[in-house]
């Protein structure tokens, strides 16, 4: 029987009593989806999932996105929606993306016209310390803004960018002309709940359209610091067998540093989303 419990005071639920390697009945799935949409992230402990089991569960939420790298070089083959976040090296070559170090807060693929709705990360190998994932509640960061700031941000859009070839884990100092980019509303309506989330992030939000560079930079700095306050954030310490599902429409995530000589290997799929609106 599916049981759902609060994960933290800041954000999220933990789902128990479910084996995601097996088919999930419609009623159980509906209760999981509703709890996840209301709470931003959902944790499933002690799972044993191969690629297709993870793909099948992810597909219940909607069409999956195609991964940047479409196979695991350690095993060959693989589903085109599967991506490995890994620092494991074979013959000196990294077998996944984002292999090492800290990563700033961000929302997956916010630099695209239709960003990912959801991301699902499954832990396979975890270092002894670090490599934790932080999740920040975008609903609460919006709802706790001053009325003056809400009014100021209403109708404004921010340019989100991503430099694959530069430094994909830290905010860039400058951008190449062909960098991937798209402008989205800063105040994003969350379709399933009707709530509003603050939709900017330190890693990928470059500027606020219509403001001077100084005013844009100062406003974004205030927003970044606000949305990363400890009371809005849950830090997840991974265990092998964890599967975490997060809603990119309503929360941000970041990664803490870890020793580069310890293996860290996780498997990710993403669910395609709609064009954001205010």
C-alpha atoms as a printed R data frame, in Angstrom:
    type eleno elety resid chain resno      x      y       z
1   ATOM     1    CA   UNK     A     1  0.000  0.000   0.000
2   ATOM     2    CA   UNK     A     2  1.345  3.428  -0.971
3   ATOM     3    CA   UNK     A     3  2.069  5.721   1.988
4   ATOM     4    CA   UNK     A     4  3.074  9.369   1.650
5   ATOM     5    CA   UNK     A     5  4.874 11.330   4.373
6   ATOM     6    CA   UNK     A     6  6.346 14.857   4.584
7   ATOM     7    CA   UNK     A     7 10.046 14.822   3.687
8   ATOM     8    CA   UNK     A     8 11.054 18.104   5.344
9   ATOM     9    CA   UNK     A     9  9.593 21.335   6.624
10  ATOM    10    CA   UNK     A    10 10.822 23.122   3.501
11  ATOM    11    CA   UNK     A    11  9.722 20.916   0.618
12  ATOM    12    CA   UNK     A    12  8.853 17.426  -0.515
13  ATOM    13    CA   UNK     A    13  7.305 14.086   0.354
14  ATOM    14    CA   UNK     A    14  8.647 10.573   0.847
15  ATOM    15    CA   UNK     A    15  6.687  7.789  -0.831
16  ATOM    16    CA   UNK     A    16  6.806  4.367   0.842
17  ATOM    17    CA   UNK     A    17  5.315  0.978   0.108
18  ATOM    18    CA   UNK     A    18  5.964  1.027  -3.631
19  ATOM    19    CA   UNK     A    19  8.298 -1.005  -5.849
20  ATOM    20    CA   UNK     A    20  8.815  1.060  -8.991
21  ATOM    21    CA   UNK     A    21 10.252 -1.924 -10.845
22  ATOM    22    CA   UNK     A    22  6.713 -3.321 -10.939
23  ATOM    23    CA   UNK     A    23  3.600 -1.918 -12.673
24  ATOM    24    CA   UNK     A    24  1.821  0.745 -10.628
25  ATOM    25    CA   UNK     A    25 -1.979  0.851 -10.612
26  ATOM    26    CA   UNK     A    26 -3.700  4.049 -11.723
27  ATOM    27    CA   UNK     A    27 -5.032  5.008  -8.294
28  ATOM    28    CA   UNK     A    28 -1.612  4.690  -6.647
29  ATOM    29    CA   UNK     A    29  0.028  6.656  -9.443
30  ATOM    30    CA   UNK     A    30 -2.593  9.405  -9.195
31  ATOM    31    CA   UNK     A    31 -2.001  9.813  -5.449
32  ATOM    32    CA   UNK     A    32  1.773  9.972  -5.985
33  ATOM    33    CA   UNK     A    33  1.465 12.514  -8.773
34  ATOM    34    CA   UNK     A    34 -0.879 14.746  -6.782
35  ATOM    35    CA   UNK     A    35  1.414 14.733  -3.736
36  ATOM    36    CA   UNK     A    36  4.457 15.451  -5.904
37  ATOM    37    CA   UNK     A    37  2.782 18.342  -7.721
38  ATOM    38    CA   UNK     A    38  1.723 19.911  -4.420
39  ATOM    39    CA   UNK     A    39  5.105 19.444  -2.737
40  ATOM    40    CA   UNK     A    40  7.741 19.797  -5.465
41  ATOM    41    CA   UNK     A    41  9.837 16.677  -4.874
42  ATOM    42    CA   UNK     A    42  9.120 13.021  -4.114
43  ATOM    43    CA   UNK     A    43 11.649 10.561  -2.684
44  ATOM    44    CA   UNK     A    44 11.444  6.786  -3.206
45  ATOM    45    CA   UNK     A    45 13.962  4.817  -1.114
46  ATOM    46    CA   UNK     A    46 15.398  1.316  -1.628
47  ATOM    47    CA   UNK     A    47 14.528  0.923  -5.297
48  ATOM    48    CA   UNK     A    48 16.185 -1.537  -7.680
49  ATOM    49    CA   UNK     A    49 15.673 -0.072 -11.140
50  ATOM    50    CA   UNK     A    50 17.179 -0.876 -14.501
51  ATOM    51    CA   UNK     A    51 16.987  1.619 -17.352
52  ATOM    52    CA   UNK     A    52 13.625  0.458 -18.663
53  ATOM    53    CA   UNK     A    53 11.967  0.435 -15.245
54  ATOM    54    CA   UNK     A    54 13.008  4.054 -14.742
55  ATOM    55    CA   UNK     A    55 11.940  4.971 -18.282
56  ATOM    56    CA   UNK     A    56  8.569  3.292 -17.809
57  ATOM    57    CA   UNK     A    57  7.863  5.137 -14.559
58  ATOM    58    CA   UNK     A    58  9.000  8.452 -16.014
59  ATOM    59    CA   UNK     A    59  6.774  7.961 -19.050
60  ATOM    60    CA   UNK     A    60  3.702  7.867 -16.795
61  ATOM    61    CA   UNK     A    61  4.215 11.617 -16.278
62  ATOM    62    CA   UNK     A    62  4.494 12.465 -19.982
63  ATOM    63    CA   UNK     A    63  6.797 12.237 -23.023
64  ATOM    64    CA   UNK     A    64 10.464 11.968 -22.132
65  ATOM    65    CA   UNK     A    65 13.194 14.236 -23.435
66  ATOM    66    CA   UNK     A    66 16.140 12.936 -25.429
67  ATOM    67    CA   UNK     A    67 19.325 12.843 -23.389
68  ATOM    68    CA   UNK     A    68 22.449 14.801 -24.286
69  ATOM    69    CA   UNK     A    69 24.378 11.529 -24.225
70  ATOM    70    CA   UNK     A    70 22.229  8.530 -24.994
71  ATOM    71    CA   UNK     A    71 24.083  5.564 -23.540
72  ATOM    72    CA   UNK     A    72 26.268  4.337 -20.741
73  ATOM    73    CA   UNK     A    73 29.753  3.709 -22.185
74  ATOM    74    CA   UNK     A    74 30.461  1.186 -19.441
75  ATOM    75    CA   UNK     A    75 27.715 -1.113 -20.750
76  ATOM    76    CA   UNK     A    76 26.912  0.088 -24.270
77  ATOM    77    CA   UNK     A    77 23.487  0.595 -25.808
78  ATOM    78    CA   UNK     A    78 20.841  2.282 -23.693
79  ATOM    79    CA   UNK     A    79 17.559  4.137 -24.066
80  ATOM    80    CA   UNK     A    80 17.722  7.568 -25.783
81  ATOM    81    CA   UNK     A    81 15.951  9.240 -22.831
82  ATOM    82    CA   UNK     A    82 18.528  8.045 -20.300
83  ATOM    83    CA   UNK     A    83 21.422 10.217 -19.198
84  ATOM    84    CA   UNK     A    84 24.170  9.336 -16.709
85  ATOM    85    CA   UNK     A    85 25.434 11.896 -14.191
86  ATOM    86    CA   UNK     A    86 28.765 10.276 -13.475
87  ATOM    87    CA   UNK     A    87 32.406 10.908 -12.689
88  ATOM    88    CA   UNK     A    88 33.337  7.298 -13.514
89  ATOM    89    CA   UNK     A    89 36.047  7.152 -16.149
90  ATOM    90    CA   UNK     A    90 36.768  4.339 -18.607
91  ATOM    91    CA   UNK     A    91 40.075  4.525 -20.477
92  ATOM    92    CA   UNK     A    92 40.436  8.045 -19.114
93  ATOM    93    CA   UNK     A    93 37.111  9.234 -20.521
94  ATOM    94    CA   UNK     A    94 34.184 10.383 -18.368
95  ATOM    95    CA   UNK     A    95 31.126  8.147 -18.830
96  ATOM    96    CA   UNK     A    96 28.511 10.792 -18.010
97  ATOM    97    CA   UNK     A    97 27.819 14.510 -17.702
98  ATOM    98    CA   UNK     A    98 28.540 16.986 -14.866
99  ATOM    99    CA   UNK     A    99 31.120 14.671 -13.338
100 ATOM   100    CA   UNK     A   100 32.764 16.691 -10.579
101 ATOM   101    CA   UNK     A   101 32.254 19.342  -7.964
102 ATOM   102    CA   UNK     A   102 29.676 21.751  -6.654
103 ATOM   103    CA   UNK     A   103 26.830 22.981  -8.884
104 ATOM   104    CA   UNK     A   104 24.836 26.199  -8.384
105 ATOM   105    CA   UNK     A   105 21.043 26.256  -8.021
106 ATOM   106    CA   UNK     A   106 19.172 25.865 -11.305
107 ATOM   107    CA   UNK     A   107 16.086 24.506 -13.056
108 ATOM   108    CA   UNK     A   108 16.732 21.908 -15.752
109 ATOM   109    CA   UNK     A   109 16.657 23.202 -19.353
110 ATOM   110    CA   UNK     A   110 15.161 26.590 -18.383
111 ATOM   111    CA   UNK     A   111 17.143 27.996 -21.334
112 ATOM   112    CA   UNK     A   112 14.805 26.201 -23.779
113 ATOM   113    CA   UNK     A   113 11.397 27.356 -25.035
114 ATOM   114    CA   UNK     A   114  9.728 24.348 -23.394
115 ATOM   115    CA   UNK     A   115 11.792 23.461 -20.315
116 ATOM   116    CA   UNK     A   116 11.671 20.045 -18.697
117 ATOM   117    CA   UNK     A   117  8.598 19.592 -16.514
118 ATOM   118    CA   UNK     A   118 10.160 16.937 -14.300
119 ATOM   119    CA   UNK     A   119 13.501 15.261 -13.673
120 ATOM   120    CA   UNK     A   120 14.016 11.845 -12.128
121 ATOM   121    CA   UNK     A   121 17.412 10.852 -10.708
122 ATOM   122    CA   UNK     A   122 18.286  7.324  -9.546
123 ATOM   123    CA   UNK     A   123 21.343  6.761  -7.336
124 ATOM   124    CA   UNK     A   124 23.631  3.870  -8.313
125 ATOM   125    CA   UNK     A   125 26.996  4.703  -6.695
126 ATOM   126    CA   UNK     A   126 27.428  7.417  -4.059
127 ATOM   127    CA   UNK     A   127 30.602  8.882  -2.464
128 ATOM   128    CA   UNK     A   128 31.162  8.491   1.262
129 ATOM   129    CA   UNK     A   129 30.669 12.229   1.803
130 ATOM   130    CA   UNK     A   130 29.263 15.111  -0.249
131 ATOM   131    CA   UNK     A   131 27.595 15.129  -3.618
132 ATOM   132    CA   UNK     A   132 24.320 15.933  -1.857
133 ATOM   133    CA   UNK     A   133 21.469 17.576  -3.756
134 ATOM   134    CA   UNK     A   134 19.765 20.706  -2.413
135 ATOM   135    CA   UNK     A   135 16.143 21.429  -3.348
136 ATOM   136    CA   UNK     A   136 14.638 24.924  -2.967
137 ATOM   137    CA   UNK     A   137 10.897 25.573  -2.815
138 ATOM   138    CA   UNK     A   138  9.876 28.036  -5.549
139 ATOM   139    CA   UNK     A   139  6.324 28.423  -4.229
140 ATOM   140    CA   UNK     A   140  7.509 29.580  -0.835
141 ATOM   141    CA   UNK     A   141 10.186 31.864  -2.277
142 ATOM   142    CA   UNK     A   142  7.497 33.653  -4.318
143 ATOM   143    CA   UNK     A   143  4.883 33.758  -1.563
144 ATOM   144    CA   UNK     A   144  7.333 35.361   0.901
145 ATOM   145    CA   UNK     A   145  8.378 38.188  -1.432
146 ATOM   146    CA   UNK     A   146  7.202 41.649  -0.424
147 ATOM   147    CA   UNK     A   147  4.100 42.972  -2.155
148 ATOM   148    CA   UNK     A   148  6.290 45.675  -3.684
149 ATOM   149    CA   UNK     A   149  8.672 43.118  -5.199
150 ATOM   150    CA   UNK     A   150  5.797 40.989  -6.526
151 ATOM   151    CA   UNK     A   151  4.327 44.060  -8.223
152 ATOM   152    CA   UNK     A   152  7.732 45.042  -9.636
153 ATOM   153    CA   UNK     A   153  8.331 41.568 -11.116
154 ATOM   154    CA   UNK     A   154  4.840 41.129 -12.544
155 ATOM   155    CA   UNK     A   155  4.996 40.880 -16.338
156 ATOM   156    CA   UNK     A   156  8.802 40.824 -16.451
157 ATOM   157    CA   UNK     A   157 10.822 38.150 -18.210
158 ATOM   158    CA   UNK     A   158 14.339 36.881 -17.537
159 ATOM   159    CA   UNK     A   159 16.868 35.545 -20.017
160 ATOM   160    CA   UNK     A   160 18.076 32.042 -19.141
161 ATOM   161    CA   UNK     A   161 21.258 30.700 -20.722
162 ATOM   162    CA   UNK     A   162 23.468 27.623 -20.682
163 ATOM   163    CA   UNK     A   163 27.033 27.288 -21.874
164 ATOM   164    CA   UNK     A   164 27.720 23.589 -22.488
165 ATOM   165    CA   UNK     A   165 31.272 24.226 -23.634
166 ATOM   166    CA   UNK     A   166 32.229 26.676 -20.882
167 ATOM   167    CA   UNK     A   167 31.564 26.039 -17.205
168 ATOM   168    CA   UNK     A   168 28.236 24.195 -16.857
169 ATOM   169    CA   UNK     A   169 28.269 24.077 -13.044
170 ATOM   170    CA   UNK     A   170 29.016 27.719 -12.131
171 ATOM   171    CA   UNK     A   171 27.684 31.033 -13.374
172 ATOM   172    CA   UNK     A   172 29.688 32.349 -16.327
173 ATOM   173    CA   UNK     A   173 31.408 35.749 -16.380
174 ATOM   174    CA   UNK     A   174 30.742 36.199 -20.096
175 ATOM   175    CA   UNK     A   175 28.826 34.345 -22.781
176 ATOM   176    CA   UNK     A   176 29.712 33.172 -26.290
177 ATOM   177    CA   UNK     A   177 27.377 34.502 -28.996
178 ATOM   178    CA   UNK     A   178 25.854 31.113 -29.838
179 ATOM   179    CA   UNK     A   179 24.957 30.070 -26.268
180 ATOM   180    CA   UNK     A   180 21.571 28.370 -25.806
181 ATOM   181    CA   UNK     A   181 19.079 30.856 -24.370
182 ATOM   182    CA   UNK     A   182 15.405 31.692 -23.866
183 ATOM   183    CA   UNK     A   183 13.436 34.308 -21.916
184 ATOM   184    CA   UNK     A   184 10.672 33.181 -19.535
185 ATOM   185    CA   UNK     A   185  8.348 34.892 -17.039
186 ATOM   186    CA   UNK     A   186 10.005 35.475 -13.675
187 ATOM   187    CA   UNK     A   187  6.727 34.670 -11.944
188 ATOM   188    CA   UNK     A   188  5.676 31.293 -13.319
189 ATOM   189    CA   UNK     A   189  2.204 29.841 -12.996
190 ATOM   190    CA   UNK     A   190  2.225 26.171 -11.952
191 ATOM   191    CA   UNK     A   191 -0.456 24.598 -14.116
192 ATOM   192    CA   UNK     A   192 -1.552 21.682 -11.886
193 ATOM   193    CA   UNK     A   193 -2.009 23.733  -8.709
194 ATOM   194    CA   UNK     A   194 -2.562 27.283  -9.965
195 ATOM   195    CA   UNK     A   195  0.143 28.530  -7.586
196 ATOM   196    CA   UNK     A   196  2.985 30.851  -8.599
197 ATOM   197    CA   UNK     A   197  6.682 30.030  -8.320
198 ATOM   198    CA   UNK     A   198  9.717 32.303  -8.526
199 ATOM   199    CA   UNK     A   199 11.328 31.133 -11.782
200 ATOM   200    CA   UNK     A   200 14.913 32.426 -11.812
201 ATOM   201    CA   UNK     A   201 18.132 30.724 -10.704
202 ATOM   202    CA   UNK     A   202 21.737 31.603  -9.933
203 ATOM   203    CA   UNK     A   203 23.335 29.280 -12.489
204 ATOM   204    CA   UNK     A   204 21.373 30.060 -15.647
205 ATOM   205    CA   UNK     A   205 19.404 33.321 -15.282
206 ATOM   206    CA   UNK     A   206 21.503 35.967 -16.981
207 ATOM   207    CA   UNK     A   207 19.447 39.166 -16.992
208 ATOM   208    CA   UNK     A   208 15.985 40.709 -16.622
209 ATOM   209    CA   UNK     A   209 14.715 42.093 -19.908
210 ATOM   210    CA   UNK     A   210 13.914 45.805 -19.943
211 ATOM   211    CA   UNK     A   211 16.164 46.741 -17.013
212 ATOM   212    CA   UNK     A   212 19.589 48.342 -17.086
213 ATOM   213    CA   UNK     A   213 22.470 45.951 -16.528
214 ATOM   214    CA   UNK     A   214 23.052 47.355 -13.034
215 ATOM   215    CA   UNK     A   215 19.385 47.160 -12.009
216 ATOM   216    CA   UNK     A   216 19.072 43.672 -13.482
217 ATOM   217    CA   UNK     A   217 22.155 42.441 -11.646
218 ATOM   218    CA   UNK     A   218 21.075 43.962  -8.329
219 ATOM   219    CA   UNK     A   219 17.526 42.603  -8.586
220 ATOM   220    CA   UNK     A   220 18.677 39.107  -9.508
221 ATOM   221    CA   UNK     A   221 21.179 39.090  -6.651
222 ATOM   222    CA   UNK     A   222 18.361 39.864  -4.198
223 ATOM   223    CA   UNK     A   223 16.149 37.154  -5.717
224 ATOM   224    CA   UNK     A   224 18.898 34.521  -5.733
225 ATOM   225    CA   UNK     A   225 19.745 35.143  -2.083
226 ATOM   226    CA   UNK     A   226 16.054 35.061  -1.157
227 ATOM   227    CA   UNK     A   227 15.186 31.780  -2.892
228 ATOM   228    CA   UNK     A   228 18.232 30.025  -1.394
229 ATOM   229    CA   UNK     A   229 17.366 30.831   2.236
230 ATOM   230    CA   UNK     A   230 17.767 27.759   4.477
231 ATOM   231    CA   UNK     A   231 14.088 27.730   5.433
232 ATOM   232    CA   UNK     A   232 13.182 27.045   1.784
233 ATOM   233    CA   UNK     A   233 15.799 24.321   1.213
234 ATOM   234    CA   UNK     A   234 16.041 20.564   1.836
235 ATOM   235    CA   UNK     A   235 19.453 18.873   1.518
236 ATOM   236    CA   UNK     A   236 19.243 15.282   0.328
237 ATOM   237    CA   UNK     A   237 22.021 12.916   1.392
238 ATOM   238    CA   UNK     A   238 21.922 10.180  -1.223
239 ATOM   239    CA   UNK     A   239 21.872  6.453  -0.611
240 ATOM   240    CA   UNK     A   240 22.233  3.868  -3.367
241 ATOM   241    CA   UNK     A   241 18.723  2.877  -4.436
242 ATOM   242    CA   UNK     A   242 17.206  6.344  -3.920
243 ATOM   243    CA   UNK     A   243 15.043  7.739  -6.683
244 ATOM   244    CA   UNK     A   244 14.200 11.434  -6.503
245 ATOM   245    CA   UNK     A   245 11.543 13.051  -8.675
246 ATOM   246    CA   UNK     A   246 11.426 16.845  -8.806
247 ATOM   247    CA   UNK     A   247  9.189 19.418 -10.449
248 ATOM   248    CA   UNK     A   248 11.278 21.912 -12.434
249 ATOM   249    CA   UNK     A   249  8.286 24.255 -12.611
250 ATOM   250    CA   UNK     A   250  8.225 24.843  -8.872
251 ATOM   251    CA   UNK     A   251 11.642 24.088  -7.383
252 ATOM   252    CA   UNK     A   252 15.372 24.500  -7.952
253 ATOM   253    CA   UNK     A   253 18.205 22.097  -7.244
254 ATOM   254    CA   UNK     A   254 21.935 22.351  -6.607
255 ATOM   255    CA   UNK     A   255 24.811 20.003  -5.729
256 ATOM   256    CA   UNK     A   256 27.427 20.096  -2.990
257 ATOM   257    CA   UNK     A   257 31.081 19.327  -3.622
258 ATOM   258    CA   UNK     A   258 32.580 15.848  -3.209
259 ATOM   259    CA   UNK     A   259 35.930 14.082  -3.573
260 ATOM   260    CA   UNK     A   260 36.781 13.552  -7.233
261 ATOM   261    CA   UNK     A   261 38.529 10.269  -6.454
262 ATOM   262    CA   UNK     A   262 35.293  8.668  -5.184
263 ATOM   263    CA   UNK     A   263 32.782  7.247  -7.624
264 ATOM   264    CA   UNK     A   264 29.450  9.028  -8.034
265 ATOM   265    CA   UNK     A   265 27.051  7.622 -10.596
266 ATOM   266    CA   UNK     A   266 23.356  8.364 -11.043
267 ATOM   267    CA   UNK     A   267 20.867  7.831 -13.875
268 ATOM   268    CA   UNK     A   268 18.491 10.552 -15.038
269 ATOM   269    CA   UNK     A   269 15.457 10.919 -17.244
270 ATOM   270    CA   UNK     A   270 13.497 14.126 -17.855
271 ATOM   271    CA   UNK     A   271  9.853 14.708 -18.776
272 ATOM   272    CA   UNK     A   272  9.056 17.325 -21.398
273 ATOM   273    CA   UNK     A   273  7.073 20.363 -20.301
274 ATOM   274    CA   UNK     A   274  4.977 23.220 -21.582
275 ATOM   275    CA   UNK     A   275  5.995 26.781 -22.406
276 ATOM   276    CA   UNK     A   276  6.019 28.736 -19.110
277 ATOM   277    CA   UNK     A   277  3.454 31.468 -18.565
278 ATOM   278    CA   UNK     A   278  2.657 33.923 -15.777
